[in-house]
XYZ file of C-alpha atoms in Angstrom:
709
model
C -37.860 27.002 -22.289
C -38.661 23.775 -21.361
C -39.728 22.882 -18.039
C -36.683 20.296 -17.495
C -34.522 23.687 -18.254
C -36.488 26.111 -15.914
C -35.998 23.197 -13.013
C -32.843 22.578 -13.711
C -31.459 26.140 -13.524
C -33.549 26.630 -10.080
C -31.435 23.466 -8.824
C -28.393 24.995 -9.852
C -28.866 27.147 -6.572
C -27.675 24.073 -4.631
C -24.097 24.148 -6.379
C -22.856 27.772 -6.247
C -19.251 26.363 -6.824
C -20.185 24.627 -9.901
C -17.832 24.640 -13.302
C -20.572 24.924 -15.582
C -20.421 23.490 -18.843
C -21.640 25.818 -22.339
C -23.583 23.655 -24.899
C -22.767 25.923 -27.907
C -24.886 25.015 -31.159
C -23.428 25.678 -34.409
C -24.825 24.670 -38.113
C -22.812 22.896 -40.654
C -23.620 21.988 -44.188
C -22.944 18.212 -44.559
C -22.092 17.364 -48.154
C -25.291 15.833 -50.140
C -27.081 15.504 -46.726
C -28.265 18.897 -45.780
C -27.871 21.251 -42.861
C -26.735 19.866 -39.457
C -26.476 21.341 -35.973
C -23.341 20.506 -33.772
C -23.275 20.613 -29.774
C -19.960 21.184 -28.377
C -19.858 20.542 -24.529
C -17.055 22.934 -23.365
C -16.470 24.403 -19.683
C -14.634 27.055 -21.343
C -10.926 25.419 -19.697
C -8.512 23.450 -21.018
C -7.977 19.799 -21.047
C -6.815 19.530 -17.590
C -9.848 20.803 -16.188
C -12.470 18.026 -17.867
C -16.098 18.826 -18.684
C -18.760 17.912 -16.017
C -22.586 17.869 -15.796
C -23.878 20.149 -12.843
C -27.413 21.356 -12.899
C -26.273 24.621 -14.718
C -24.151 22.744 -17.084
C -27.468 20.403 -17.588
C -29.862 23.475 -18.053
C -27.083 24.418 -20.631
C -27.690 21.235 -22.652
C -31.298 21.280 -22.002
C -31.603 24.671 -23.531
C -29.080 23.681 -26.511
C -31.837 20.827 -26.953
C -34.595 22.949 -27.241
C -33.099 24.951 -29.772
C -32.476 22.044 -32.081
C -35.819 20.306 -31.246
C -37.487 23.494 -32.870
C -35.181 23.551 -35.470
C -35.819 19.547 -36.353
C -39.734 20.151 -35.857
C -39.579 23.091 -38.475
C -37.452 20.956 -40.937
C -34.226 23.210 -40.665
C -32.017 20.270 -39.786
C -31.090 16.684 -40.872
C -29.544 15.631 -38.207
C -27.774 16.755 -34.633
C -24.395 15.645 -33.323
C -22.766 15.964 -29.654
C -18.935 16.350 -29.142
C -16.608 18.102 -26.655
C -13.656 20.179 -26.314
C -10.436 19.364 -27.688
C -9.343 16.043 -25.795
C -12.404 16.017 -23.779
C -15.914 14.484 -24.447
C -17.133 14.899 -20.929
C -16.600 13.061 -17.490
C -19.822 12.681 -15.824
C -21.490 14.250 -12.980
C -19.879 17.358 -11.129
C -18.611 15.042 -7.786
C -18.498 18.121 -5.704
C -21.876 18.984 -5.986
C -23.013 15.628 -5.469
C -21.023 15.512 -1.836
C -23.146 19.057 -0.997
C -26.222 17.031 -1.074
C -28.139 17.083 2.442
C -31.498 15.494 1.420
C -32.565 12.327 -0.446
C -35.232 14.336 -2.551
C -32.586 16.467 -3.775
C -30.444 13.284 -4.931
C -33.315 11.950 -6.767
C -33.895 14.999 -8.415
C -30.190 15.347 -9.788
C -30.916 11.579 -11.266
C -34.092 12.735 -12.764
C -32.809 15.790 -14.265
C -29.951 13.983 -15.741
C -32.416 11.730 -17.708
C -35.015 14.263 -18.469
C -32.184 15.819 -20.565
C -30.374 13.056 -22.101
C -33.574 11.323 -22.973
C -34.657 14.247 -25.136
C -31.436 13.543 -27.503
C -33.630 10.194 -28.269
C -36.889 11.775 -28.965
C -35.890 14.229 -31.272
C -37.438 14.286 -34.791
C -33.839 13.559 -36.707
C -31.399 11.174 -35.989
C -28.535 12.238 -33.630
C -24.988 11.573 -33.200
C -22.328 11.560 -30.491
C -18.969 11.816 -31.438
C -16.427 10.450 -28.609
C -13.582 12.776 -29.605
C -11.706 12.177 -26.043
C -11.996 11.304 -22.560
C -15.404 10.025 -21.509
C -16.739 8.829 -18.301
C -19.822 8.451 -16.288
C -22.280 10.729 -17.669
C -20.296 11.707 -20.736
C -20.672 7.988 -21.845
C -24.130 7.976 -21.333
C -25.270 11.203 -22.898
C -23.887 9.282 -26.168
C -25.781 6.561 -25.306
C -29.219 8.180 -25.778
C -27.744 8.996 -29.166
C -28.883 7.012 -32.313
C -25.141 6.457 -33.236
C -22.065 6.955 -31.875
C -18.200 7.418 -33.228
C -15.172 7.136 -31.398
C -11.844 8.318 -31.628
C -8.536 5.895 -32.151
C -6.913 8.284 -29.859
C -9.236 8.424 -27.117
C -7.115 7.801 -23.640
C -9.916 6.627 -21.067
C -13.394 5.795 -21.557
C -15.621 4.210 -18.696
C -18.436 3.877 -16.327
C -16.498 4.320 -13.100
C -19.596 4.820 -10.811
C -19.559 1.655 -9.238
C -15.899 2.310 -8.122
C -16.727 5.008 -6.319
C -19.991 3.833 -5.032
C -22.875 4.780 -7.363
C -24.439 3.244 -10.429
C -23.967 4.434 -13.574
C -27.414 6.733 -13.261
C -28.195 8.208 -16.530
C -29.093 5.822 -18.566
C -25.417 3.550 -18.215
C -27.484 0.346 -16.840
C -30.249 0.296 -18.923
C -29.172 1.127 -22.161
C -25.714 -0.284 -22.409
C -26.733 -4.092 -22.107
C -29.729 -3.250 -24.263
C -26.988 -1.939 -26.656
C -24.144 -4.703 -26.379
C -25.753 -7.209 -24.144
C -25.469 -8.077 -20.728
C -22.242 -9.823 -20.861
C -20.064 -6.734 -22.252
C -22.362 -4.498 -20.347
C -21.073 -6.124 -16.933
C -17.791 -6.110 -17.875
C -17.641 -2.355 -18.330
C -20.025 -1.351 -15.332
C -19.221 -4.086 -12.826
C -15.813 -5.857 -13.794
C -13.730 -2.690 -14.867
C -14.614 -0.545 -12.011
C -13.963 -3.085 -9.240
C -10.868 -3.614 -10.950
C -9.338 -0.189 -9.944
C -11.709 2.028 -12.617
C -9.845 0.224 -15.380
C -10.169 2.423 -18.456
C -11.332 1.402 -22.123
C -9.322 2.586 -25.378
C -10.803 4.001 -28.295
C -10.158 0.477 -29.989
C -11.970 -1.429 -27.602
C -15.220 0.840 -27.178
C -15.426 0.200 -31.158
C -14.740 -3.191 -30.539
C -17.425 -3.691 -27.710
C -19.856 -2.084 -30.221
C -20.428 0.842 -28.097
C -19.320 3.044 -30.604
C -20.643 2.099 -34.215
C -17.581 3.760 -36.185
C -13.997 4.746 -35.503
C -11.336 7.422 -36.702
C -8.342 8.389 -36.254
C -7.598 11.359 -33.764
C -5.974 13.668 -36.304
C -9.098 14.585 -38.338
C -11.764 12.369 -36.284
C -14.633 15.067 -36.164
C -14.322 15.878 -39.926
C -14.211 12.060 -40.630
C -17.135 11.528 -38.357
C -19.098 14.085 -40.154
C -19.007 12.546 -43.583
C -19.596 9.091 -41.987
C -22.620 11.127 -40.529
C -23.509 12.236 -44.138
C -23.310 9.145 -45.515
C -25.710 7.385 -42.854
C -28.306 10.246 -43.485
C -28.095 9.699 -47.080
C -28.629 5.882 -46.963
C -25.289 5.220 -48.321
C -24.238 3.550 -44.954
C -26.425 1.747 -42.790
C -25.288 0.533 -39.500
C -25.876 -3.083 -38.598
C -25.617 -3.828 -34.973
C -25.699 -7.635 -33.406
C -28.989 -9.229 -32.245
C -28.900 -8.847 -28.075
C -29.108 -12.294 -26.730
C -31.745 -11.916 -23.769
C -31.984 -15.261 -22.907
C -29.892 -17.659 -20.393
C -26.804 -15.717 -21.144
C -28.232 -12.388 -19.917
C -28.924 -13.930 -16.796
C -25.696 -15.661 -16.623
C -24.091 -12.507 -17.315
C -25.624 -10.782 -14.387
C -24.432 -14.046 -12.033
C -21.272 -13.665 -12.975
C -21.464 -9.943 -11.818
C -22.602 -10.927 -8.627
C -19.640 -13.380 -8.283
C -17.112 -10.699 -9.230
C -18.759 -8.304 -6.798
C -18.407 -11.110 -3.984
C -14.686 -11.655 -4.788
C -13.990 -7.849 -4.183
C -15.911 -6.221 -1.895
C -18.034 -9.356 -0.093
C -21.346 -7.531 0.270
C -19.788 -4.771 2.046
C -20.510 -2.016 -0.371
C -24.063 -1.768 -2.331
C -23.409 -0.445 -5.419
C -22.242 -3.153 -7.494
C -25.327 -4.945 -6.356
C -27.671 -2.049 -7.349
C -26.282 -1.784 -10.571
C -26.664 -5.302 -11.419
C -30.338 -5.447 -10.357
C -31.060 -2.940 -12.928
C -28.956 -4.732 -15.464
C -30.938 -7.593 -14.530
C -34.187 -5.907 -14.896
C -33.361 -4.104 -17.985
C -33.875 -7.483 -19.894
C -37.098 -6.797 -21.123
C -36.346 -3.871 -22.775
C -38.361 -1.630 -20.738
C -35.956 2.034 -20.825
C -38.106 3.751 -18.742
C -38.608 1.448 -15.996
C -34.997 1.054 -15.814
C -34.494 4.740 -15.797
C -36.806 5.185 -12.948
C -34.799 2.353 -11.234
C -31.578 4.127 -11.787
C -32.769 7.280 -10.152
C -33.789 5.565 -7.149
C -30.713 3.716 -6.718
C -28.891 6.982 -7.468
C -30.927 8.782 -4.304
C -30.184 6.066 -1.826
C -26.864 5.678 -3.050
C -26.069 9.417 -2.670
C -27.124 9.407 0.875
C -25.026 6.508 1.831
C -21.774 6.637 3.895
C -20.182 4.575 1.002
C -20.877 7.022 -1.422
C -19.498 9.784 0.768
C -16.457 7.609 1.511
C -16.012 7.275 -2.035
C -16.063 10.731 -3.035
C -13.838 11.539 -0.035
C -11.335 9.234 -1.497
C -11.523 10.123 -4.813
C -10.816 13.940 -3.732
C -7.790 12.605 -1.773
C -6.413 10.934 -4.903
C -6.993 13.778 -7.598
C -6.290 16.733 -5.192
C -4.553 16.188 -2.122
C -1.959 13.766 -3.567
C -1.038 16.270 -6.008
C -0.367 18.766 -3.487
C 1.701 17.010 -0.304
C 0.711 18.386 3.056
C 4.066 19.797 4.567
C 6.353 19.585 0.995
C 8.723 22.072 1.159
C 9.242 25.004 -2.158
C 9.153 23.585 -5.158
C 11.652 26.186 -5.847
C 14.266 24.280 -3.763
C 14.802 21.443 -5.495
C 17.661 20.327 -7.307
C 17.789 19.004 -11.041
C 18.297 15.059 -11.291
C 20.180 14.378 -14.344
C 21.359 11.072 -13.604
C 20.315 8.564 -10.774
C 22.222 5.637 -8.908
C 20.830 2.562 -7.470
C 22.650 0.438 -5.089
C 21.603 -3.428 -5.176
C 20.265 -4.968 -8.848
C 17.719 -7.286 -7.112
C 14.594 -7.268 -8.166
C 13.403 -4.241 -5.987
C 16.161 -2.377 -7.102
C 15.545 -3.410 -10.933
C 11.912 -2.117 -10.625
C 13.265 1.076 -9.271
C 15.769 1.302 -11.967
C 13.054 0.996 -14.378
C 10.808 3.142 -13.268
C 13.434 5.809 -13.092
C 14.594 5.376 -16.358
C 11.361 5.544 -17.969
C 9.758 8.586 -16.109
C 12.778 10.842 -16.081
C 14.505 9.505 -19.074
C 18.237 9.967 -17.475
C 21.027 7.926 -17.312
C 20.303 5.129 -14.481
C 23.535 3.254 -12.976
C 23.159 -0.198 -10.948
C 25.778 -1.526 -8.554
C 25.882 -4.344 -6.795
C 28.140 -7.056 -4.776
C 29.363 -8.983 -7.955
C 29.066 -8.732 -11.663
C 26.529 -11.302 -12.170
C 23.964 -9.829 -10.066
C 24.741 -6.334 -11.684
C 24.100 -8.242 -15.178
C 21.110 -9.641 -14.168
C 19.621 -6.361 -12.732
C 20.522 -4.711 -16.259
C 19.091 -7.603 -18.401
C 15.691 -7.470 -16.311
C 15.251 -3.828 -16.963
C 16.168 -4.200 -20.485
C 13.738 -7.207 -21.022
C 11.032 -5.238 -19.384
C 11.650 -2.337 -22.222
C 11.532 -4.875 -24.903
C 8.143 -6.025 -23.255
C 6.822 -2.297 -23.259
C 8.075 -2.632 -27.118
C 6.120 -5.893 -28.204
C 3.000 -3.975 -26.519
C 3.282 -1.204 -28.358
C 3.843 1.294 -25.298
C 6.718 2.630 -26.879
C 8.410 2.712 -30.219
C 11.610 1.204 -31.268
C 13.770 4.321 -31.221
C 12.421 5.271 -27.527
C 13.384 1.311 -26.467
C 16.807 1.851 -28.025
C 17.124 5.351 -26.200
C 15.909 3.831 -22.781
C 18.125 0.615 -22.994
C 21.095 3.152 -23.758
C 20.294 4.752 -20.550
C 20.556 2.044 -18.224
C 24.148 0.399 -17.262
C 25.743 -1.329 -14.383
C 29.131 -1.232 -12.519
C 30.753 -2.824 -9.665
C 32.476 0.418 -8.607
C 30.604 2.689 -6.980
C 33.258 5.488 -7.406
C 32.712 5.058 -11.174
C 29.104 4.843 -11.377
C 28.055 7.353 -9.007
C 30.920 10.416 -9.367
C 28.038 12.234 -11.086
C 24.892 11.353 -9.834
C 22.461 13.588 -8.594
C 20.093 11.124 -6.897
C 21.192 7.530 -5.509
C 18.779 5.333 -3.985
C 19.740 1.859 -2.259
C 17.176 -0.911 -2.264
C 19.876 -3.572 -0.205
C 18.932 -5.835 2.749
C 16.748 -4.536 5.325
C 19.343 -4.378 8.372
C 20.320 -1.247 9.657
C 24.484 -1.632 9.737
C 24.408 -2.795 5.891
C 22.446 0.185 5.024
C 24.670 2.522 7.271
C 27.920 0.813 5.448
C 26.532 1.061 1.801
C 25.458 4.727 2.649
C 29.001 5.570 3.794
C 30.634 4.180 0.549
C 28.213 6.344 -1.221
C 28.696 9.289 0.409
C 32.457 9.402 -0.213
C 32.211 9.035 -3.960
C 28.924 11.015 -4.858
C 29.055 14.958 -5.537
C 28.313 17.560 -2.443
C 24.664 18.067 -3.953
C 23.559 14.403 -4.540
C 20.504 13.364 -2.566
C 20.937 9.851 -0.938
C 17.469 8.087 -0.842
C 16.680 4.829 1.184
C 13.752 2.628 0.303
C 13.638 1.078 3.662
C 10.122 -0.035 4.896
C 10.774 0.042 8.389
C 13.895 1.217 9.495
C 15.254 4.633 10.797
C 16.285 6.867 8.476
C 17.709 9.215 11.322
C 19.639 6.165 12.302
C 20.433 5.513 8.829
C 22.140 8.854 8.441
C 23.428 9.495 11.656
C 27.173 8.447 10.867
C 27.585 10.368 7.636
C 28.910 14.021 7.183
C 26.410 15.124 5.447
C 22.725 13.419 6.918
C 21.058 16.578 5.629
C 20.808 15.257 2.481
C 19.156 11.568 3.034
C 15.658 11.324 3.002
C 13.294 8.139 3.109
C 11.970 7.358 -0.067
C 9.588 3.945 0.279
C 8.130 2.632 -2.621
C 5.185 -0.312 -2.758
C 5.576 -3.662 -4.341
C 4.675 -3.522 -7.599
C 6.658 -0.862 -7.721
C 4.979 -0.026 -11.521
C 1.498 -0.496 -10.011
C 1.162 1.207 -6.559
C 1.025 5.102 -6.633
C 2.332 5.446 -2.933
C 5.797 7.257 -2.285
C 6.522 7.543 1.657
C 8.777 10.456 1.662
C 10.163 10.306 5.344
C 12.200 13.272 6.360
C 14.974 12.322 9.115
C 15.802 14.457 12.021
C 18.497 16.194 9.678
C 16.979 16.527 6.210
C 17.048 19.660 4.763
C 14.441 21.369 2.834
C 16.367 21.392 -0.394
C 16.884 17.563 -0.076
C 13.449 16.912 0.584
C 12.134 19.488 -2.109
C 14.211 17.532 -4.655
C 12.548 14.054 -3.468
C 9.198 15.508 -3.969
C 9.795 16.797 -7.364
C 11.231 13.482 -8.213
C 8.265 11.465 -6.939
C 6.069 14.181 -9.146
C 8.277 13.023 -12.375
C 7.581 9.397 -11.453
C 3.963 9.943 -11.361
C 3.767 8.477 -7.759
C 1.409 10.058 -4.944
C 3.717 11.288 -2.514
C 2.978 11.715 1.426
C 5.081 13.354 3.943
C 5.680 10.854 6.880
C 8.166 11.507 10.093
C 10.769 9.236 10.435
C 8.732 6.779 12.987
C 8.862 3.033 13.078
C 7.425 1.418 9.953
C 5.976 4.973 8.892
C 2.476 4.747 7.916
C 1.126 1.495 5.838
C 3.531 -1.247 7.666
C 2.665 0.249 10.887
C -0.986 -0.119 10.198
C -0.856 -3.210 8.418
C 1.474 -4.799 11.136
C -0.856 -3.774 13.522
C -3.794 -5.067 12.045
C -2.021 -8.225 11.034
C -0.625 -8.684 14.319
C -4.101 -8.982 15.691
C -5.432 -11.323 13.342
C -2.375 -13.367 14.053
C -2.831 -13.163 18.147
C -6.505 -14.523 17.907
C -5.169 -17.362 15.769
C -2.406 -18.028 18.333
C -5.061 -17.654 21.124
C -6.823 -20.346 19.663
C -9.240 -19.061 17.199
C -9.682 -21.103 13.935
C -7.845 -19.470 10.968
C -10.620 -19.461 9.105
C -12.643 -17.521 11.824
C -10.035 -14.791 12.074
C -9.896 -14.280 8.163
C -13.615 -14.323 7.431
C -14.087 -11.947 10.504
C -12.668 -9.088 8.028
C -14.353 -9.864 5.467
C -17.285 -7.039 5.930
C -14.620 -4.418 5.180
C -14.325 -5.318 1.471
C -10.726 -5.379 1.688
C -8.917 -6.620 -1.514
C -7.574 -9.708 -0.423
C -7.746 -11.453 3.230
C -5.132 -11.179 5.785
C -3.341 -14.017 5.341
C -3.286 -13.547 1.505
C -1.859 -10.531 1.753
C 0.698 -11.851 4.254
C 1.861 -14.061 1.536
C 2.069 -11.522 -0.972
C 4.403 -9.540 0.966
C 6.212 -12.537 2.152
C 6.351 -13.789 5.859
C 10.077 -13.243 6.358
C 9.566 -9.670 5.590
C 6.091 -9.314 7.854
C 8.270 -11.261 10.515
C 10.564 -8.885 10.362
C 8.401 -5.584 10.038
C 7.052 -7.175 13.539
C 10.084 -7.479 15.461
C 11.352 -3.893 14.283
C 7.793 -2.615 15.628
C 7.931 -4.859 18.974
C 11.188 -3.215 19.582
C 9.515 0.235 19.242
C 6.483 -0.495 20.662
C 6.607 -3.694 22.834
C 3.026 -3.016 24.513
C 1.370 -2.990 21.605
C 3.223 -5.177 18.829
C 3.840 -8.727 19.084
C 5.758 -11.332 17.442
C 3.830 -14.463 16.711
C 5.679 -17.448 17.453
C 3.392 -19.072 14.987
C 4.660 -17.036 12.092
C 8.161 -17.467 13.506
C 7.728 -21.060 12.907
C 6.354 -20.501 9.439
C 8.908 -18.678 8.272
C 11.955 -20.987 9.968
C 10.168 -24.059 8.216
C 10.619 -21.991 4.979
C 6.980 -21.849 3.908
C 5.934 -19.017 1.374
C 2.499 -18.663 3.269
C -0.331 -20.460 5.233
C -2.080 -21.476 2.312
C -2.256 -24.015 -0.692
C -4.053 -23.692 -3.946
C -4.428 -27.311 -5.035
C -7.917 -26.859 -5.508
C -7.942 -23.282 -7.048
C -9.024 -21.817 -4.104
C -6.743 -21.178 -0.593
C -6.833 -23.944 1.650
C -4.794 -24.150 4.763
C -1.166 -25.883 3.916
C -1.333 -29.239 6.071
C 2.048 -28.561 6.731
C 1.493 -25.446 8.282
C -1.473 -26.553 10.176
C 0.765 -29.146 11.677
C 3.337 -26.273 12.614
C 0.558 -24.104 14.488
C 0.426 -24.267 18.331
C -2.708 -22.592 19.642
C -4.269 -21.969 22.921
C -7.963 -22.571 23.869
C -9.468 -19.196 23.687
C -11.674 -19.277 20.410
C -13.908 -15.957 19.720
C -16.627 -15.107 17.377
C -16.053 -13.546 14.149
C -17.738 -10.236 15.663
C -15.264 -10.451 18.334
C -12.380 -10.687 16.160
C -13.385 -7.711 14.238
C -14.067 -5.567 17.060
C -10.377 -6.452 18.564
C -8.876 -5.450 14.829
C -10.426 -2.632 14.374
C -9.986 -1.368 18.154
C -6.279 -2.137 17.524
C -6.443 -0.063 14.385
C -8.231 2.783 15.640
C -5.967 2.969 18.767
C -2.830 2.680 16.664
C -3.995 5.816 14.081
C -4.942 7.849 17.163
C -1.251 7.257 18.407
C 0.203 8.246 14.653
C -1.923 11.184 14.616
C -0.821 12.014 18.121
C 2.914 11.469 17.409
C 2.595 13.499 13.752
C 3.418 10.602 11.559
C 1.479 12.850 9.040
C -0.662 15.891 9.040
C -3.878 14.497 9.134
C -5.933 11.764 9.276
C -6.776 12.309 5.511
C -2.815 11.355 4.529
C -3.779 8.068 6.426
C -6.334 7.120 4.524
C -4.459 8.452 1.229
C -1.840 6.081 2.187
C -3.750 2.803 2.291
C -5.961 3.783 -0.380
C -2.256 3.849 -2.580
C -0.120 2.018 -1.003
C -2.373 -1.041 -0.062
C -5.239 -0.892 -2.216
C -7.916 -0.239 0.257
C -10.975 0.311 -1.390
C -12.621 3.683 -2.021
C -16.042 2.913 -0.428
C -14.112 2.789 2.778
C -12.264 6.230 2.345
C -9.191 4.664 3.380
C -9.719 3.818 6.957
C -10.995 6.571 8.991
C -14.465 7.219 7.870
C -14.941 3.279 8.202
C -14.149 3.469 12.091
C -15.933 6.798 12.207
C -19.084 5.482 10.751
C -18.952 2.201 12.430
C -18.463 3.764 15.997
C -14.997 2.351 16.547
C -13.360 5.734 16.553
C -15.471 6.870 19.471
C -15.370 3.636 21.377
C -12.026 3.594 21.468
C -10.437 7.299 21.343
C -13.698 9.388 22.594
C -14.318 11.088 19.547
C -14.026 10.956 15.568
C -11.250 11.183 13.169
C -12.734 13.205 10.606
C -15.314 16.181 11.414
C -19.061 15.621 10.645
C -19.843 15.884 6.873
C -16.366 14.821 5.920
C -16.734 11.680 4.012
C -20.233 11.485 5.352
C -23.699 12.785 4.374
C -23.667 16.731 6.082
C -26.316 17.289 8.587
C -29.390 19.470 7.279
């Protein structure tokens, strides 16, 4: 047994709950080429539990390499391949284990251990091959980069180096080997741009086109074709040629572009992207070992950082808590939904109809006040399905079937008499919504769920005049509906368990992250964002320049500035929500006279983009009436964060959600707040804001932070 294998076996004691990956070695006779060793990575579970690498798993791979290394040295084999279990190649380090580390030296050992195992593949006496047969991420991608040749399945659904997204760097060769394989420009796209764009995944074809893989084969017989191709390479019948990497100015420009991208996304607030770019920049000279050493040091530093622990916390929320919503009733209570009604045919209602028909594949009927609106709504859904067809996302038969399921009528009785689930998306005014629900209740079956997409109004009040308020539930989506995963499910005072269970079952089929929310003003995301935005507007109204107020919150690394977000939401909607919350909590929520003036003037936002970047609209500047109290960026930031911490504390005391974790899950999935913040509560804890405002932390020490030794 090699020294590396022994050390990893000892390190496994740090990870008692590791799901261990085996590295099975079998031998094949390649036609005309000779005996070949194939290592299969497999944790013994199905594809829903992807293969990962912890210390014991790395030790198993190292032991397999011990075996094939000896066979290669003895001339018993002509080559070595690495592949994965069905549908999964490998998805990288065991992140649960990383979160347990308390000492930098242990973190350094994890980076070093991965390198020591993987780089053995490039030092063997025979050629090595990686066969990306299924999902490959992080260390799964990197183990293949250490091989001499790679093939990829055309059916591969997900391939990425997501470490920067989480707050790490690709630390087992990714930052060093990838640019040396495909050039810095393409490597920056994979390592930086894709990661910072919500962990965008590559498909098999893209992996091949980028030059990461040398050959691509169909999924049905991928391994068989890869082995035939391997035989041809070993026999010299196929010579793999790769374009020369540009190590001149293009390399430096790619790194500079990466820094620009990182600045635009995280504004220097999270270190991972910049550390990865430093390593890519240094890899220009082709010194691989120096690159590996730099990766080890970066991994050790970042693993011990608050940003990485917040990233792991956020990842766990999205991957686990979102799939088991706190407080959801027993799913066995859910009723089947075989037909959906949508009240309204405007843009939001049409987006909802599209989502329901795509995910549930049941009849969906839209209604509105006139035929022209109904026709426009149905037409929108049909046009979007045609776009999916053009992109190859659905075939012709499915497109025809989906379009056939969507219809529109004026008469609610005609459209909804056999509907199981009816959602309204009409004007945000309580009287209008009460009238709509009264009309719907009169015509739907007794078991039908009545759902509202309200963003801030009381679900209980909406249901209060109905004969059966127990079947009314809040079902609040976020715009754009197809992109943002969050669904706030609101339990009214009378909502029964069966209705709530049905709502959660529908949310799961819609592939949304559902969070149970109390019927409180503006629920979670809009309440927090309105308090956040309200303080920004307050300091502007009092006299702080717009640019100073906007720049003050850049260190959070949010996806967009507050006033750009307001433009996306719409100033009129922002004003309406602030008025609703001012009515509920007049001591904390204000209605900005300047925002009111902007809305009354019909302006769509504070900025114009004539130069390609946001600049304060002169017409808006002329509308602003400000006081003479000018704050610094730091003062603005403290005031805004103090307000947010206070509001979250009050929401938790009110029981708006079960725990602080649900607040964070909502902000990550509904407002795009970055993983490196962990939502918001870990950041407020780490910055000392929570204790300053409330006297205690939101999260226990070691949750979204480095555990104490």
